[in-house]
Amino acid sequence: MTLLREHDLGTPERSSEALVSMEVDGMAVTVPAGTSVMRAAALAGVDIPKLCATDRLEAFGSCRLCLVEIDGARGTPASCTTPVAEGMRVSTQTPTLEKLRRGVMELYISDHPLDCLTCAANGDCELQDMAGAVGLREVRYGYAGENHFAAEKDETNPYFTFDPAKCIVCSRCVRACEEVQGTFALTIEGRGFASKVSPSGTNFFDSECVSCGACVQVCPTATLEEKSVISLGVPRRTVLTTCAYCGVGCSFKAELRGDEVVRMVPYKDGGANAGHSCVKGRFAWGYATHKERVLSPMVRDSIADEWREVSWDDAIGFAAARLTSIQERHGVGSIGAISSSRCTAEEVFVVQKMVRAAFGNNNVDTCARVCHSPTGYGLKQTFGTSAGTQDFRSVDQADVIVVIGANPTDAHPVFASRMKRRMREGARLVVIDPRRIDLVRSPHVEASYHLPLRPGTNVAVMNALAHVVVTEGLVDEGFVAQRCEDESFAAWREFVARPENSPEVVAELAGVPPEDLRATARLYAAGPNSAIYYGLGVTEHSQGSTMVMAMANLAMATGNIGREGVGVNPLRGQNNVQGSCDMGSFPHEFSGYRHVSDDAVRAIFEEAWGRTLEREPGLRIPNMFDAAVEGTFRALFVQGEDVAQSDPNTKHVKAALAALELLIVQDLFLNETAAFAHVFLPGTSFLEKDGTFINAERRINRVRPVMAPRNGKQEWEAVCELATAMGYPMGYERSSQIMDEIARTTPTFSGVSFELLDRVGSVQWPCNENAPLGTPVMHVGQFVRGKGHFVDTPYVPTDERTTRRFPLILTTGRILSQYNVGAQTRRTENVAWHAEDILEIHPFDAEERGVGEGDWVTIASRVGETVLRAHVSERMPQGVVYTTFHFPATGANVVTTEFSDWATNCPEYKVTAVQVRALAREPQAPANGRTSHDHEAGTAGRAGSELADTPAVLVD
Ligand code: SF4
Ligand code: SF4
Ligand code: SF4
Ligand code: FES
């Protein structure tokens, strides 16, 4: 489409059941009470000139350009700050108003550089537009007076510039940073003529700015401007698509000039983000055209050989012949595949179809295995469906927000901004996390309680909260009686009431004061609307599934489920982790979470695919690795996942990969896993994909191709060709046909089609005849499984214990500017903020070890050791250290262990007993975990091997 300009209605929408009717320039319009005259006029088709107003921000009333006349009222009020009234009659275009507006514009223009023809924003500048709209032809004051033309330009931010000479001090940027982003990085300094925008008295890079881009987006001039627009020019056309980073699933306008992406602008009608973004989706997309992308298929007979570039046909033929031969020699179950949550739902669906129909087994698993598989298990047991209960918008109705094991400001930034806005409106916050994450205290937001529990004690803490609810009479008896099972509730009530679950007992082992546990439970139960949001700090534990069920129990017992403002909500790590689970990527389930042993379900797919399908579940990822080491599992297809970097116990993973007879990697870059591969099939970036991503709210978002596949093929085409070459003909003419097949075979998707998504924007599954436009909030009226099921959740400490040798607990997480294994973000300017993984350590633990700020340290567990730099921080509790895992040079998973969730095998990334020691001097490059292991894992032939794409999954 041509460049999409969203209609700016001037002030935000008001929701009120009371409606007001009025007239604008003789046209009747009816709007909700509280709406501004400016917005009402825009809805009536009359755009009143404006500069300081935009519908993304509350009205400010500073520029005086939007004046109107109102019958019976004195003067010329600003339409942006004047609310409508019944029977009001407004005139927007009178000689008086025109004169006044020209006068205002004259003042602005007299202090604005007249370089429109050479300005980067020429043709995309509201000041220019408004000068035209008010008919300004001359500036009577001239340009010789006092002005700001000599103000120095700030180019410190990697992605945008700040040119104060062009600033009209409308303060839209300041307000966007406060109202939309919630960072409060900008202020207006000085008064009158001297007033100016300031990033807290310093430059943008050194300020609190997190580069979300909200200020750039609302700036009506070229003062704040994307550097890409300055270098490439104003874009000419738009493709609507979806961010490929985290599970928030922000919608973007990809704006292009010719075939080149100029910028990504968050889309106002995006269901998940409503026009907001973070630095990754907004700016860090350059990796898609990075020179290290591999665009040709490659093969080699042995990982000791150099890669040979070959045609697609040869690569597919090479892979198919070997897969077939391995099955002939070692059996049908000797091969399998891992699909990726970075890929589209359609791509993932096709991979599991290839495994089940062409490979003839169920050996398919997905990277969700190592992140949110306990969510799927736990929520299915209790509520009946493997997904979060709410849409993001629901948080606007929450009174109490409990964030557990998640760090939304870094890992889910756009949703964090929405949460923070709700907290500024008065919602109370509880943070349950070992680390004092930013949410605990940020501008105008402070947690009522922070429970800095010891890693591994989640379940005990949740049981203690439930104990208080049950023993202090805080159960919502009516809800439980009506909506939940009597028997399982009675058993659970008895269980949590036991003394061992009391806050006083739990306080000892969790390290949290009992009074804080009691106060948190009371606050949550009092609500009235209490919502739980959680991340991988919940799931990546040996009791991950237990913890998910414990949270679900608490929500049911207090009636916090089944309406807006409440719920149990996983903050999904990756863009399509929900979708990859939905699409049947687990070895025991078809799409829609239906077990492979269910004859009726299998019959649906046997009919659709024309093959008899295996009824026994296949191998999970860790089972595949174990079987590879044992020699019974011989070949693996890995789609868009870098298991050699992202999965736990790197040494074991690499040993498994090295033992394979055939490893096929489909990816963007030659990653760590590709070092062990025999076939490399180039993948597509999100800018080339055509399909859907499904976000943390079950929202199915379209991903539209911005450019043709740079490798010449969609990923699903390559997979179909591989299946076909193995003797199972598989093919589609276009991606929409894959979604059509998903809809035909999956009841929760039966109403979904690309046509529907193109028409309505996005829908949340279930989307079927009962809910043709999707389901924003689940379990309304009744649970998907009927009655809510309580599960007893006894606390069982992890086997991973601190010892004298390994006295500290390591836990891991993400940082805002980087993403998972960093394959994408490390190939962007985001490295300016975070160029290496850092170990955070409490001052006491640091001092005890002689570790100072910035010192090099070794961190060792019983399975491995790596080297990185230390940051001494009181954010950490004593005895706990923390790092990110974005850089292969650090290889944080070298130290993580084989322990995993009892129900799902999700690795226990969050609890590793370690020791930290100061290094006397800087290590020889590369300072990393590979120094101790890589040579053991057969990395010969990895010349040119590089970093990683995708999943990683360690943390939220
Ligand atoms: S930088 Fe832009 S948005 Fe901010 S005050 Fe200046 S003109 Fe307005
Ligand atoms: S980019 Fe975002 S965080 Fe930075 S100043 Fe602008 S609005 Fe604030
Ligand atoms: S919040 Fe997540 S989905 Fe949204 S722009 Fe940032 S990384 Fe992308
Ligand atoms: S737009 Fe109304 S005062 Fe600026």
mmCIF file with all atom_site columns, C-alpha atoms in Angstrom, residues 246-249 272 372 387-392 412 415 534 568-579 693-701 764-765:
data_model
loop_
_atom_site.group_PDB
_atom_site.id
_atom_site.type_symbol
_atom_site.label_atom_id
_atom_site.label_alt_id
_atom_site.label_comp_id
_atom_site.label_asym_id
_atom_site.label_entity_id
_atom_site.label_seq_id
_atom_site.pdbx_PDB_ins_code
_atom_site.Cartn_x
_atom_site.Cartn_y
_atom_site.Cartn_z
_atom_site.occupancy
_atom_site.B_iso_or_equiv
_atom_site.pdbx_formal_charge
_atom_site.auth_seq_id
_atom_site.auth_comp_id
_atom_site.auth_asym_id
_atom_site.auth_atom_id
_atom_site.pdbx_PDB_model_num
ATOM 1  C CA . CYS A 1 246 ? 9.238  -10.820 22.171 1.00 0.00 ? 246 CYS A CA 1
ATOM 2  C CA . GLY A 1 247 ? 5.859  -12.302 23.008 1.00 0.00 ? 247 GLY A CA 1
ATOM 3  C CA . VAL A 1 248 ? 4.147  -8.928  23.258 1.00 0.00 ? 248 VAL A CA 1
ATOM 4  C CA . GLY A 1 249 ? 3.672  -9.078  19.483 1.00 0.00 ? 249 GLY A CA 1
ATOM 5  C CA . ALA A 1 272 ? -1.180 -5.677  21.436 1.00 0.00 ? 272 ALA A CA 1
ATOM 6  C CA . HIS A 1 372 ? 6.985  -22.188 28.898 1.00 0.00 ? 372 HIS A CA 1
ATOM 7  C CA . ALA A 1 387 ? -2.619 -20.427 27.486 1.00 0.00 ? 387 ALA A CA 1
ATOM 8  C CA . GLY A 1 388 ? -2.839 -17.162 29.361 1.00 0.00 ? 388 GLY A CA 1
ATOM 9  C CA . THR A 1 389 ? -6.275 -16.017 30.362 1.00 0.00 ? 389 THR A CA 1
ATOM 10 C CA . GLN A 1 390 ? -6.402 -12.315 29.413 1.00 0.00 ? 390 GLN A CA 1
ATOM 11 C CA . ASP A 1 391 ? -5.646 -9.793  26.724 1.00 0.00 ? 391 ASP A CA 1
ATOM 12 C CA . PHE A 1 392 ? -3.102 -7.070  27.545 1.00 0.00 ? 392 PHE A CA 1
ATOM 13 C CA . HIS A 1 412 ? 8.263  -7.187  27.623 1.00 0.00 ? 412 HIS A CA 1
ATOM 14 C CA . PHE A 1 415 ? 3.401  -4.283  28.136 1.00 0.00 ? 415 PHE A CA 1
ATOM 15 C CA . TYR A 1 534 ? 4.702  -14.228 35.329 1.00 0.00 ? 534 TYR A CA 1
ATOM 16 C CA . VAL A 1 568 ? -3.043 -15.820 35.313 1.00 0.00 ? 568 VAL A CA 1
ATOM 17 C CA . ASN A 1 569 ? -0.889 -14.542 32.514 1.00 0.00 ? 569 ASN A CA 1
ATOM 18 C CA . PRO A 1 570 ? 2.376  -15.924 31.188 1.00 0.00 ? 570 PRO A CA 1
ATOM 19 C CA . LEU A 1 571 ? 4.567  -13.242 29.641 1.00 0.00 ? 571 LEU A CA 1
ATOM 20 C CA . ARG A 1 572 ? 5.796  -15.304 26.747 1.00 0.00 ? 572 ARG A CA 1
ATOM 21 C CA . GLY A 1 573 ? 9.427  -14.860 25.871 1.00 0.00 ? 573 GLY A CA 1
ATOM 22 C CA . GLN A 1 574 ? 9.451  -15.198 22.133 1.00 0.00 ? 574 GLN A CA 1
ATOM 23 C CA . ASN A 1 575 ? 7.326  -13.779 19.382 1.00 0.00 ? 575 ASN A CA 1
ATOM 24 C CA . ASN A 1 576 ? 5.616  -17.038 18.483 1.00 0.00 ? 576 ASN A CA 1
ATOM 25 C CA . VAL A 1 577 ? 6.160  -19.303 21.457 1.00 0.00 ? 577 VAL A CA 1
ATOM 26 C CA . GLN A 1 578 ? 2.409  -19.452 22.025 1.00 0.00 ? 578 GLN A CA 1
ATOM 27 C CA . GLY A 1 579 ? 1.919  -20.245 18.357 1.00 0.00 ? 579 GLY A CA 1
ATOM 28 C CA . PHE A 1 693 ? 2.816  -14.938 14.959 1.00 0.00 ? 693 PHE A CA 1
ATOM 29 C CA . ILE A 1 694 ? 0.702  -15.710 18.026 1.00 0.00 ? 694 ILE A CA 1
ATOM 30 C CA . ASN A 1 695 ? 1.553  -13.607 21.044 1.00 0.00 ? 695 ASN A CA 1
ATOM 31 C CA . ALA A 1 696 ? 1.233  -14.023 24.797 1.00 0.00 ? 696 ALA A CA 1
ATOM 32 C CA . GLU A 1 697 ? -2.445 -13.022 24.717 1.00 0.00 ? 697 GLU A CA 1
ATOM 33 C CA . ARG A 1 698 ? -3.245 -15.726 22.122 1.00 0.00 ? 698 ARG A CA 1
ATOM 34 C CA . ARG A 1 699 ? -3.452 -12.945 19.544 1.00 0.00 ? 699 ARG A CA 1
ATOM 35 C CA . ILE A 1 700 ? -2.932 -14.110 15.980 1.00 0.00 ? 700 ILE A CA 1
ATOM 36 C CA . ASN A 1 701 ? -1.086 -11.315 14.191 1.00 0.00 ? 701 ASN A CA 1
ATOM 37 C CA . GLN A 1 764 ? -7.332 -14.097 19.853 1.00 0.00 ? 764 GLN A CA 1
ATOM 38 C CA . TRP A 1 765 ? -8.018 -17.815 19.771 1.00 0.00 ? 765 TRP A CA 1
#
